[in-house]
Amino acid sequence: MKLTQEQNDMLNGVHGEAVAYSMRIQVGMGRIFGAKRMVPITRAHVALSAQDADVWFVEKMLGMGGKCKIAPTVNPSIDLSYLNQHLAQIPEAGLDIVSRTNEAYKKIGAVLSFNCTPYLQQNVPAFGEVVGFSESSATPYVNSVLGARTNRESSQSALCAAITGLVPEYGLLLDENRRAEILVEVKAKIKDDFDYQLLGWCYPLVHNGPEVPAFLGIDERATPEGFMNFGAQLNTSGAVGLYHVVGITPEAPDERIVFGGKPPKRKVTIGDEELDMVRRKICGGPGKVDFAMFGCPHLTIRQVADIARICEGKKFAVDVWVLTSSLTKELAQRMGLQEIINRSGGHVIADTCIDVPPCWRPYYGGVGVTDSPKCAYYNEIRKIDFKIRPLGVAIESAIAGEVRL
Ligand code: F3S
């Protein structure tokens, strides 16, 4: 790799130990992936997880005098006080790791957004911007929908990028790697945001490889929520950091351009049969539920409004958790949506992830309902069995205490 004089100084410790350590990691990654140089970033997002490895790494950086050059937004942690008050006392070990994580990211200079959809608010890159983003729904959204450029960073490599202000130039940062190689003919009718959850989960089951897919046959632009769902599932069921939708996403005006004038390496078809296969495989049958959980990724204000519209004047039969960003929660308060959900017995909680081990303990071993395959998948290790339904059906199920269909 060819480094500038300043980058060599950074690597050799002239700018401090944390910068040198970050550079060693990033230059090492760059060499593995054949990067020729380091390039500056304008934004970063760190998928903090409030788990052992995460807090170990950020505290190590702090111990070496680390400070972010580019202030990154960060993923959700836990709203400890809300959960202590409304669900159960968080065990001591959980309290310790969450407060250490939050404190460390504050000291290192992160924007404490605690939200996993930074690409919709607070940290929205423009077309062509080079950024260092981690988080499974964020990387495909940023690359595919906004046309900015990031590799699928880990939370650690994204933090290194925030500290150095640089990333190694390889993979999805380069034009030649952004072209599609797999043509996905979508024959199924994709009519709502939930269909994007299923389509996103389905594609890696039909073709699982590192190539960039281009989806053909989707005529209408997805809502931001549809794209958010799509990327979250593509990058959880598989490892898709960039996709194109021909005629809709910015780097895919037509089939010829998106494939760079070359024929696709492989063509696959996703029809109703494939989506039904996914439905049967992951969604679960009817039956009683113990609780409902929404917001993986964090819900938008439109989704919170949909929930309030459905539950207004009714009572939930089970606990309902609506996870969102602090900004959206504030909006929900102002708009009276939170009050409606609270009156029905539901909770609107900010800053919190469905995947932070100590906090959802009362539901371990139970049955939940959600609209998110990612939420269901991440909680399998806690023996939580989720039924997956469209958001509206899932809310009705929480009112009934059971999934009827
Ligand atoms: Fe967000 Fe946590 Fe799900 S970061 S996407 S709520 S696993």
Tab-separated table of C-alpha atoms and ligand atoms in Angstrom:
chain	number	residue	atom	x	y	z
A	1	MET	CA	0.000	0.000	0.000
A	2	LYS	CA	1.234	3.460	-0.816
A	3	LEU	CA	0.843	5.811	2.153
A	4	THR	CA	1.393	9.555	2.191
A	5	GLN	CA	3.988	11.053	4.536
A	6	GLU	CA	1.247	12.061	6.958
A	7	GLN	CA	-0.297	8.585	6.895
A	8	ASN	CA	3.129	7.036	7.547
A	9	ASP	CA	3.511	9.392	10.503
A	10	MET	CA	0.107	8.278	11.772
A	11	LEU	CA	1.165	4.641	11.430
A	12	ASN	CA	4.439	5.285	13.200
A	13	GLY	CA	2.922	6.905	16.256
A	14	VAL	CA	3.595	10.598	15.561
A	15	HIS	CA	-0.121	11.322	16.127
A	16	GLY	CA	-0.450	9.148	19.221
A	17	GLU	CA	-0.836	5.519	20.167
A	18	ALA	CA	-4.546	5.118	19.334
A	19	VAL	CA	-4.091	6.559	15.844
A	20	ALA	CA	-1.107	4.249	15.247
A	21	TYR	CA	-3.037	1.211	16.517
A	22	SER	CA	-6.058	2.081	14.340
A	23	MET	CA	-3.810	2.574	11.327
A	24	ARG	CA	-2.130	-0.807	11.906
A	25	ILE	CA	-5.559	-2.481	11.837
A	26	GLN	CA	-6.750	-0.547	8.802
A	27	VAL	CA	-3.541	-0.876	6.783
A	28	GLY	CA	-3.539	-4.603	7.609
A	29	MET	CA	-7.112	-4.908	6.339
A	30	GLY	CA	-6.218	-2.890	3.277
A	31	ARG	CA	-3.310	-5.224	2.481
A	32	ILE	CA	-5.524	-8.304	2.850
A	33	PHE	CA	-8.082	-6.853	0.433
A	34	GLY	CA	-5.543	-5.442	-2.026
A	35	ALA	CA	-6.113	-1.730	-1.288
A	36	LYS	CA	-3.584	0.551	-2.936
A	37	ARG	CA	-4.119	3.549	-0.655
A	38	MET	CA	-6.002	5.056	2.263
A	39	VAL	CA	-8.736	7.593	1.476
A	40	PRO	CA	-10.466	10.161	3.706
A	41	ILE	CA	-14.011	9.665	5.017
A	42	THR	CA	-16.565	12.333	5.795
A	43	ARG	CA	-18.801	10.261	8.123
A	44	ALA	CA	-18.773	7.161	10.291
A	45	HIS	CA	-21.287	5.005	12.123
A	46	VAL	CA	-20.229	2.543	14.811
A	47	ALA	CA	-22.484	-0.414	15.564
A	48	LEU	CA	-21.747	-0.462	19.281
A	49	SER	CA	-23.331	-3.439	20.963
A	50	ALA	CA	-22.792	-2.926	24.707
A	51	GLN	CA	-21.252	-6.381	24.819
A	52	ASP	CA	-17.854	-7.520	26.143
A	53	ALA	CA	-15.741	-7.312	22.976
A	54	ASP	CA	-17.157	-3.915	22.106
A	55	VAL	CA	-16.489	-2.291	25.458
A	56	TRP	CA	-13.026	-3.923	25.595
A	57	PHE	CA	-12.064	-2.362	22.256
A	58	VAL	CA	-13.342	1.164	22.851
A	59	GLU	CA	-11.824	1.263	26.350
A	60	LYS	CA	-8.509	0.041	24.900
A	61	MET	CA	-8.608	2.923	22.402
A	62	LEU	CA	-9.399	5.383	25.183
A	63	GLY	CA	-6.546	4.012	27.267
A	64	MET	CA	-4.224	4.855	24.363
A	65	GLY	CA	-5.549	8.435	24.270
A	66	GLY	CA	-8.000	7.803	21.383
A	67	LYS	CA	-10.280	10.583	20.179
A	68	CYS	CA	-12.497	10.535	17.085
A	69	LYS	CA	-11.460	12.818	14.249
A	70	ILE	CA	-14.835	12.176	12.581
A	71	ALA	CA	-17.528	11.992	15.288
A	72	PRO	CA	-19.445	8.774	14.515
A	73	THR	CA	-23.095	8.169	15.289
A	74	VAL	CA	-23.610	4.961	17.270
A	75	ASN	CA	-26.016	2.034	17.448
A	76	PRO	CA	-28.541	1.582	20.232
A	77	SER	CA	-27.533	0.497	23.687
A	78	ILE	CA	-30.154	0.253	26.475
A	79	ASP	CA	-32.350	2.828	28.163
A	80	LEU	CA	-31.572	1.395	31.571
A	81	SER	CA	-33.832	3.620	33.621
A	82	TYR	CA	-36.902	2.961	31.428
A	83	LEU	CA	-36.419	-0.803	31.490
A	84	ASN	CA	-35.712	-0.856	35.224
A	85	GLN	CA	-38.905	1.037	35.810
A	86	HIS	CA	-41.161	-0.771	33.326
A	87	LEU	CA	-39.834	-4.295	32.774
A	88	ALA	CA	-37.446	-5.709	35.337
A	89	GLN	CA	-34.380	-4.839	37.345
A	90	ILE	CA	-31.361	-5.178	35.044
A	91	PRO	CA	-28.735	-7.459	36.627
A	92	GLU	CA	-25.614	-5.761	38.046
A	93	ALA	CA	-23.339	-7.122	35.281
A	94	GLY	CA	-25.648	-5.647	32.635
A	95	LEU	CA	-25.760	-2.258	34.344
A	96	ASP	CA	-21.992	-2.169	34.496
A	97	ILE	CA	-21.369	-3.038	30.840
A	98	VAL	CA	-23.980	-0.603	29.524
A	99	SER	CA	-22.766	2.336	31.575
A	100	ARG	CA	-19.123	1.573	30.722
A	101	THR	CA	-19.989	1.410	27.010
A	102	ASN	CA	-21.949	4.655	27.062
A	103	GLU	CA	-19.239	6.455	29.031
A	104	ALA	CA	-16.452	5.208	26.768
A	105	TYR	CA	-18.186	6.319	23.568
A	106	LYS	CA	-18.931	9.695	25.139
A	107	LYS	CA	-15.270	10.188	26.088
A	108	ILE	CA	-13.983	9.104	22.682
A	109	GLY	CA	-16.099	11.770	20.996
A	110	ALA	CA	-19.013	9.858	19.445
A	111	VAL	CA	-22.424	11.396	18.776
A	112	LEU	CA	-24.538	9.496	21.313
A	113	SER	CA	-27.427	8.927	18.902
A	114	PHE	CA	-28.025	5.301	20.044
A	115	ASN	CA	-29.983	4.609	16.882
A	116	CYS	CA	-29.535	1.988	14.141
A	117	THR	CA	-31.041	3.986	11.257
A	118	PRO	CA	-28.578	6.909	11.084
A	119	TYR	CA	-29.055	6.986	7.296
A	120	LEU	CA	-32.603	8.343	7.838
A	121	GLN	CA	-31.745	10.971	10.433
A	122	GLN	CA	-28.592	12.533	11.873
A	123	ASN	CA	-25.973	10.937	9.614
A	124	VAL	CA	-27.207	10.881	6.019
A	125	PRO	CA	-24.485	10.652	3.360
A	126	ALA	CA	-24.951	12.064	-0.124
A	127	PHE	CA	-24.304	10.340	-3.450
A	128	GLY	CA	-20.643	9.447	-3.910
A	129	GLU	CA	-19.561	10.307	-0.354
A	130	VAL	CA	-16.980	7.873	1.069
A	131	VAL	CA	-17.905	6.858	4.623
A	132	GLY	CA	-17.105	4.198	7.217
A	133	PHE	CA	-20.371	2.589	8.309
A	134	SER	CA	-21.032	-0.574	10.272
A	135	GLU	CA	-24.530	-1.960	11.083
A	136	SER	CA	-26.340	-4.457	8.910
A	137	SER	CA	-29.214	-2.270	7.696
A	138	ALA	CA	-26.999	0.805	7.385
A	139	THR	CA	-24.354	-0.421	4.934
A	140	PRO	CA	-26.803	-1.564	2.223
A	141	TYR	CA	-28.971	1.560	2.631
A	142	VAL	CA	-26.022	3.914	2.384
A	143	ASN	CA	-24.540	2.099	-0.617
A	144	SER	CA	-27.657	1.120	-2.505
A	145	VAL	CA	-30.322	3.727	-1.803
A	146	LEU	CA	-28.153	6.807	-1.233
A	147	GLY	CA	-25.286	5.879	-3.585
A	148	ALA	CA	-22.644	6.734	-0.986
A	149	ARG	CA	-19.725	4.308	-0.555
A	150	THR	CA	-18.813	2.145	2.396
A	151	ASN	CA	-17.540	-1.336	2.972
A	152	ARG	CA	-19.304	-3.569	5.471
A	153	GLU	CA	-17.264	-2.291	8.409
A	154	SER	CA	-17.276	-4.002	11.783
A	155	SER	CA	-17.906	-1.812	14.824
A	156	GLN	CA	-14.151	-2.008	15.525
A	157	SER	CA	-12.996	-1.049	12.017
A	158	ALA	CA	-15.603	1.739	11.879
A	159	LEU	CA	-14.231	3.102	15.166
A	160	CYS	CA	-10.703	2.953	13.719
A	161	ALA	CA	-11.999	4.899	10.698
A	162	ALA	CA	-13.556	7.496	12.991
A	163	ILE	CA	-10.233	7.878	14.836
A	164	THR	CA	-8.013	8.153	11.746
A	165	GLY	CA	-10.559	9.800	9.432
A	166	LEU	CA	-9.461	7.311	6.765
A	167	VAL	CA	-10.411	3.946	5.261
A	168	PRO	CA	-8.458	1.581	3.032
A	169	GLU	CA	-9.729	1.857	-0.525
A	170	TYR	CA	-10.975	-1.568	-1.593
A	171	GLY	CA	-14.221	-3.468	-2.201
A	172	LEU	CA	-17.348	-1.358	-2.472
A	173	LEU	CA	-15.389	1.892	-2.598
A	174	LEU	CA	-14.245	1.066	-6.142
A	175	ASP	CA	-16.361	1.511	-9.285
A	176	GLU	CA	-15.521	-1.932	-10.643
A	177	ASN	CA	-16.819	-3.690	-7.517
A	178	ARG	CA	-20.106	-1.789	-7.452
A	179	ARG	CA	-21.419	-3.225	-10.692
A	180	ALA	CA	-23.972	-5.999	-10.507
A	181	GLU	CA	-23.077	-9.589	-11.329
A	182	ILE	CA	-26.255	-11.433	-10.363
A	183	LEU	CA	-29.552	-10.646	-12.084
A	184	VAL	CA	-32.535	-11.293	-9.820
A	185	GLU	CA	-35.803	-11.364	-11.706
A	186	VAL	CA	-38.542	-10.572	-9.219
A	187	LYS	CA	-41.734	-12.233	-10.396
A	188	ALA	CA	-43.462	-12.001	-6.996
A	189	LYS	CA	-45.620	-8.935	-6.448
A	190	ILE	CA	-43.811	-6.753	-3.918
A	191	LYS	CA	-46.665	-4.646	-2.624
A	192	ASP	CA	-45.734	-3.411	0.848
A	193	ASP	CA	-42.924	-2.915	3.371
A	194	PHE	CA	-43.374	-6.438	4.753
A	195	ASP	CA	-42.824	-8.006	1.331
A	196	TYR	CA	-39.394	-6.371	1.348
A	197	GLN	CA	-38.620	-8.171	4.621
A	198	LEU	CA	-39.417	-11.488	2.930
A	199	LEU	CA	-37.675	-10.634	-0.343
A	200	GLY	CA	-34.575	-9.547	1.586
A	201	TRP	CA	-34.540	-12.758	3.603
A	202	CYS	CA	-35.210	-14.834	0.504
A	203	TYR	CA	-32.460	-13.683	-1.883
A	204	PRO	CA	-29.473	-15.127	0.042
A	205	LEU	CA	-31.333	-18.450	0.232
A	206	VAL	CA	-31.599	-18.486	-3.571
A	207	HIS	CA	-28.066	-17.233	-4.217
A	208	ASN	CA	-25.505	-16.876	-1.450
A	209	GLY	CA	-22.304	-15.270	-2.674
A	210	PRO	CA	-20.241	-12.105	-2.513
A	211	GLU	CA	-21.462	-10.743	-5.864
A	212	VAL	CA	-23.605	-7.591	-6.084
A	213	PRO	CA	-27.219	-8.386	-7.078
A	214	ALA	CA	-29.449	-6.264	-9.321
A	215	PHE	CA	-33.189	-6.739	-8.801
A	216	LEU	CA	-35.320	-6.417	-11.897
A	217	GLY	CA	-39.115	-6.329	-12.000
A	218	ILE	CA	-39.799	-4.001	-9.061
A	219	ASP	CA	-41.625	-1.116	-10.707
A	220	GLU	CA	-42.426	1.150	-7.805
A	221	ARG	CA	-39.931	2.844	-5.554
A	222	ALA	CA	-39.986	1.313	-2.063
A	223	THR	CA	-40.754	3.550	0.892
A	224	PRO	CA	-37.750	4.391	3.104
A	225	GLU	CA	-39.097	1.740	5.480
A	226	GLY	CA	-39.291	-0.807	2.639
A	227	PHE	CA	-35.652	-0.142	1.700
A	228	MET	CA	-34.676	-0.219	5.378
A	229	ASN	CA	-36.337	-3.631	5.788
A	230	PHE	CA	-34.881	-4.926	2.544
A	231	GLY	CA	-31.274	-4.104	3.435
A	232	ALA	CA	-31.611	-5.282	7.040
A	233	GLN	CA	-32.776	-8.724	5.905
A	234	LEU	CA	-30.402	-9.059	2.923
A	235	ASN	CA	-27.498	-8.333	5.215
A	236	THR	CA	-28.705	-10.659	8.005
A	237	SER	CA	-29.902	-13.648	6.020
A	238	GLY	CA	-26.822	-13.105	3.833
A	239	ALA	CA	-23.982	-10.606	3.586
A	240	VAL	CA	-25.177	-8.085	1.009
A	241	GLY	CA	-23.581	-4.676	1.478
A	242	LEU	CA	-24.778	-3.310	-1.864
A	243	TYR	CA	-27.692	-4.136	-4.144
A	244	HIS	CA	-29.339	-2.358	-7.046
A	245	VAL	CA	-32.959	-2.095	-8.128
A	246	VAL	CA	-32.968	-1.519	-11.874
A	247	GLY	CA	-34.681	1.733	-12.795
A	248	ILE	CA	-34.910	2.866	-9.174
A	249	THR	CA	-31.663	3.014	-7.186
A	250	PRO	CA	-29.127	5.664	-8.234
A	251	GLU	CA	-26.431	3.487	-9.792
A	252	ALA	CA	-28.889	1.347	-11.764
A	253	PRO	CA	-30.652	3.543	-14.332
A	254	ASP	CA	-30.862	0.524	-16.661
A	255	GLU	CA	-29.717	-3.059	-16.973
A	256	ARG	CA	-26.782	-2.319	-19.283
A	257	ILE	CA	-25.223	0.318	-17.023
A	258	VAL	CA	-25.682	-1.610	-13.796
A	259	PHE	CA	-23.909	-4.671	-15.275
A	260	GLY	CA	-21.185	-2.489	-16.814
A	261	GLY	CA	-22.116	-3.721	-20.292
A	262	LYS	CA	-21.290	-7.339	-19.347
A	263	PRO	CA	-23.704	-10.268	-19.191
A	264	PRO	CA	-24.794	-11.313	-15.677
A	265	LYS	CA	-22.741	-14.113	-14.107
A	266	ARG	CA	-25.951	-15.785	-12.998
A	267	LYS	CA	-29.697	-15.203	-13.329
A	268	VAL	CA	-32.094	-16.216	-10.571
A	269	THR	CA	-35.840	-15.792	-10.219
A	270	ILE	CA	-37.840	-15.005	-7.101
A	271	GLY	CA	-41.545	-15.637	-7.513
A	272	ASP	CA	-44.472	-16.161	-5.166
A	273	GLU	CA	-43.324	-19.746	-4.631
A	274	GLU	CA	-39.958	-18.629	-3.214
A	275	LEU	CA	-41.566	-16.003	-0.970
A	276	ASP	CA	-44.060	-18.617	0.288
A	277	MET	CA	-41.143	-20.896	1.055
A	278	VAL	CA	-39.615	-18.141	3.229
A	279	ARG	CA	-42.977	-17.487	4.884
A	280	ARG	CA	-43.327	-21.172	5.788
A	281	LYS	CA	-39.728	-21.408	6.959
A	282	ILE	CA	-39.481	-18.373	9.258
A	283	CYS	CA	-42.886	-16.829	10.044
A	284	GLY	CA	-44.393	-19.497	12.350
A	285	GLY	CA	-48.028	-20.573	12.625
A	286	PRO	CA	-50.947	-19.141	14.594
A	287	GLY	CA	-50.976	-19.285	18.371
A	288	LYS	CA	-50.777	-17.374	21.650
A	289	VAL	CA	-48.016	-14.826	22.196
A	290	ASP	CA	-46.444	-13.493	25.402
A	291	PHE	CA	-45.254	-10.139	24.075
A	292	ALA	CA	-44.670	-8.054	20.935
A	293	MET	CA	-41.508	-6.304	19.831
A	294	PHE	CA	-41.028	-3.804	16.994
A	295	GLY	CA	-38.117	-1.652	15.917
A	296	CYS	CA	-35.388	-3.878	14.538
A	297	PRO	CA	-34.266	-1.658	12.785
A	298	HIS	CA	-35.621	1.278	14.813
A	299	LEU	CA	-39.093	2.339	13.698
A	300	THR	CA	-39.702	5.567	11.820
A	301	ILE	CA	-42.338	8.121	12.818
A	302	ARG	CA	-44.605	6.803	10.043
A	303	GLN	CA	-44.453	3.308	11.546
A	304	VAL	CA	-45.072	4.645	15.063
A	305	ALA	CA	-48.081	6.543	13.679
A	306	ASP	CA	-49.382	3.331	12.044
A	307	ILE	CA	-49.159	1.525	15.381
A	308	ALA	CA	-50.987	4.344	17.184
A	309	ARG	CA	-53.734	4.377	14.535
A	310	ILE	CA	-54.366	0.649	14.959
A	311	CYS	CA	-54.259	0.514	18.755
A	312	GLU	CA	-56.104	3.763	19.501
A	313	GLY	CA	-58.922	3.119	21.969
A	314	LYS	CA	-57.969	-0.577	22.386
A	315	LYS	CA	-55.963	-2.448	25.025
A	316	PHE	CA	-53.004	-4.685	24.346
A	317	ALA	CA	-53.354	-8.164	25.836
A	318	VAL	CA	-49.567	-8.552	26.092
A	319	ASP	CA	-46.501	-6.348	26.597
A	320	VAL	CA	-45.754	-4.285	23.497
A	321	TRP	CA	-42.342	-2.694	22.897
A	322	VAL	CA	-41.891	-0.030	20.231
A	323	LEU	CA	-38.169	0.679	19.786
A	324	THR	CA	-37.100	3.872	18.082
A	325	SER	CA	-34.597	6.719	18.126
A	326	SER	CA	-34.691	9.461	20.747
A	327	LEU	CA	-35.582	11.976	18.005
A	328	THR	CA	-38.512	9.893	16.779
A	329	LYS	CA	-39.675	9.290	20.349
A	330	GLU	CA	-39.635	13.050	20.904
A	331	LEU	CA	-41.716	13.498	17.731
A	332	ALA	CA	-44.096	10.755	18.872
A	333	GLN	CA	-44.540	12.597	22.164
A	334	ARG	CA	-45.235	15.915	20.454
A	335	MET	CA	-47.720	14.318	18.077
A	336	GLY	CA	-49.622	12.529	20.854
A	337	LEU	CA	-48.733	9.109	19.397
A	338	GLN	CA	-46.818	7.969	22.420
A	339	GLU	CA	-49.750	8.780	24.689
A	340	ILE	CA	-52.073	6.685	22.496
A	341	ILE	CA	-49.678	3.721	22.596
A	342	ASN	CA	-49.146	4.134	26.352
A	343	ARG	CA	-52.918	4.266	26.961
A	344	SER	CA	-53.226	0.936	25.163
A	345	GLY	CA	-50.569	-0.446	27.510
A	346	GLY	CA	-47.620	-0.323	25.092
A	347	HIS	CA	-44.174	1.159	25.589
A	348	VAL	CA	-42.232	3.490	23.316
A	349	ILE	CA	-38.560	3.202	24.188
A	350	ALA	CA	-35.577	5.064	22.733
A	351	ASP	CA	-31.866	4.184	22.523
A	352	THR	CA	-32.443	0.445	22.959
A	353	CYS	CA	-31.643	-2.650	20.887
A	354	ILE	CA	-33.516	-5.968	20.755
A	355	ASP	CA	-30.155	-7.742	20.998
A	356	VAL	CA	-28.580	-6.519	24.229
A	357	PRO	CA	-28.414	-9.660	26.340
A	358	PRO	CA	-29.353	-8.735	29.905
A	359	CYS	CA	-32.305	-6.469	29.276
A	360	TRP	CA	-35.005	-8.679	27.743
A	361	ARG	CA	-34.516	-11.575	30.180
A	362	PRO	CA	-38.199	-11.789	31.271
A	363	TYR	CA	-39.088	-12.958	27.744
A	364	TYR	CA	-36.408	-15.648	27.386
A	365	GLY	CA	-38.052	-18.937	26.444
A	366	GLY	CA	-41.310	-17.155	25.534
A	367	VAL	CA	-43.249	-16.546	22.336
A	368	GLY	CA	-43.282	-13.118	20.733
A	369	VAL	CA	-44.674	-11.457	17.650
A	370	THR	CA	-42.663	-9.057	15.488
A	371	ASP	CA	-42.554	-7.769	11.919
A	372	SER	CA	-38.796	-8.308	11.644
A	373	PRO	CA	-37.045	-11.552	10.625
A	374	LYS	CA	-33.810	-10.034	11.964
A	375	CYS	CA	-35.370	-9.592	15.406
A	376	ALA	CA	-36.552	-13.212	15.362
A	377	TYR	CA	-33.209	-14.551	14.182
A	378	TYR	CA	-31.094	-12.669	16.738
A	379	ASN	CA	-33.273	-13.905	19.580
A	380	GLU	CA	-33.126	-17.585	18.678
A	381	ILE	CA	-30.102	-17.949	20.984
A	382	ARG	CA	-32.278	-16.745	23.875
A	383	LYS	CA	-34.881	-19.395	23.030
A	384	ILE	CA	-37.445	-16.738	22.164
A	385	ASP	CA	-39.753	-18.034	19.479
A	386	PHE	CA	-40.996	-15.155	17.330
A	387	LYS	CA	-43.940	-15.273	14.972
A	388	ILE	CA	-43.323	-12.848	12.126
A	389	ARG	CA	-46.198	-10.897	10.588
A	390	PRO	CA	-46.744	-7.570	8.772
A	391	LEU	CA	-46.684	-4.680	11.252
A	392	GLY	CA	-50.464	-4.113	11.189
A	393	VAL	CA	-51.265	-7.817	11.684
A	394	ALA	CA	-48.689	-8.054	14.453
A	395	ILE	CA	-50.279	-5.105	16.301
A	396	GLU	CA	-53.739	-6.696	15.979
A	397	SER	CA	-52.211	-9.907	17.335
A	398	ALA	CA	-50.827	-8.034	20.345
A	399	ILE	CA	-54.335	-6.680	21.009
A	400	ALA	CA	-55.821	-10.191	20.725
A	401	GLY	CA	-52.962	-11.868	22.614
A	402	GLU	CA	-52.598	-14.327	19.780
A	403	VAL	CA	-51.653	-14.565	16.134
A	404	ARG	CA	-54.816	-15.800	14.470
A	405	LEU	CA	-53.604	-16.418	10.928
B	1	F3S	FE1	-31.155	-2.147	15.488
B	1	F3S	FE2	-30.400	-3.839	17.353
B	1	F3S	FE3	-32.017	-4.621	15.437
B	1	F3S	S1	-29.151	-2.376	16.323
B	1	F3S	S2	-31.404	-3.419	13.700
B	1	F3S	S3	-32.467	-3.078	17.024
B	1	F3S	S4	-30.351	-5.811	16.298
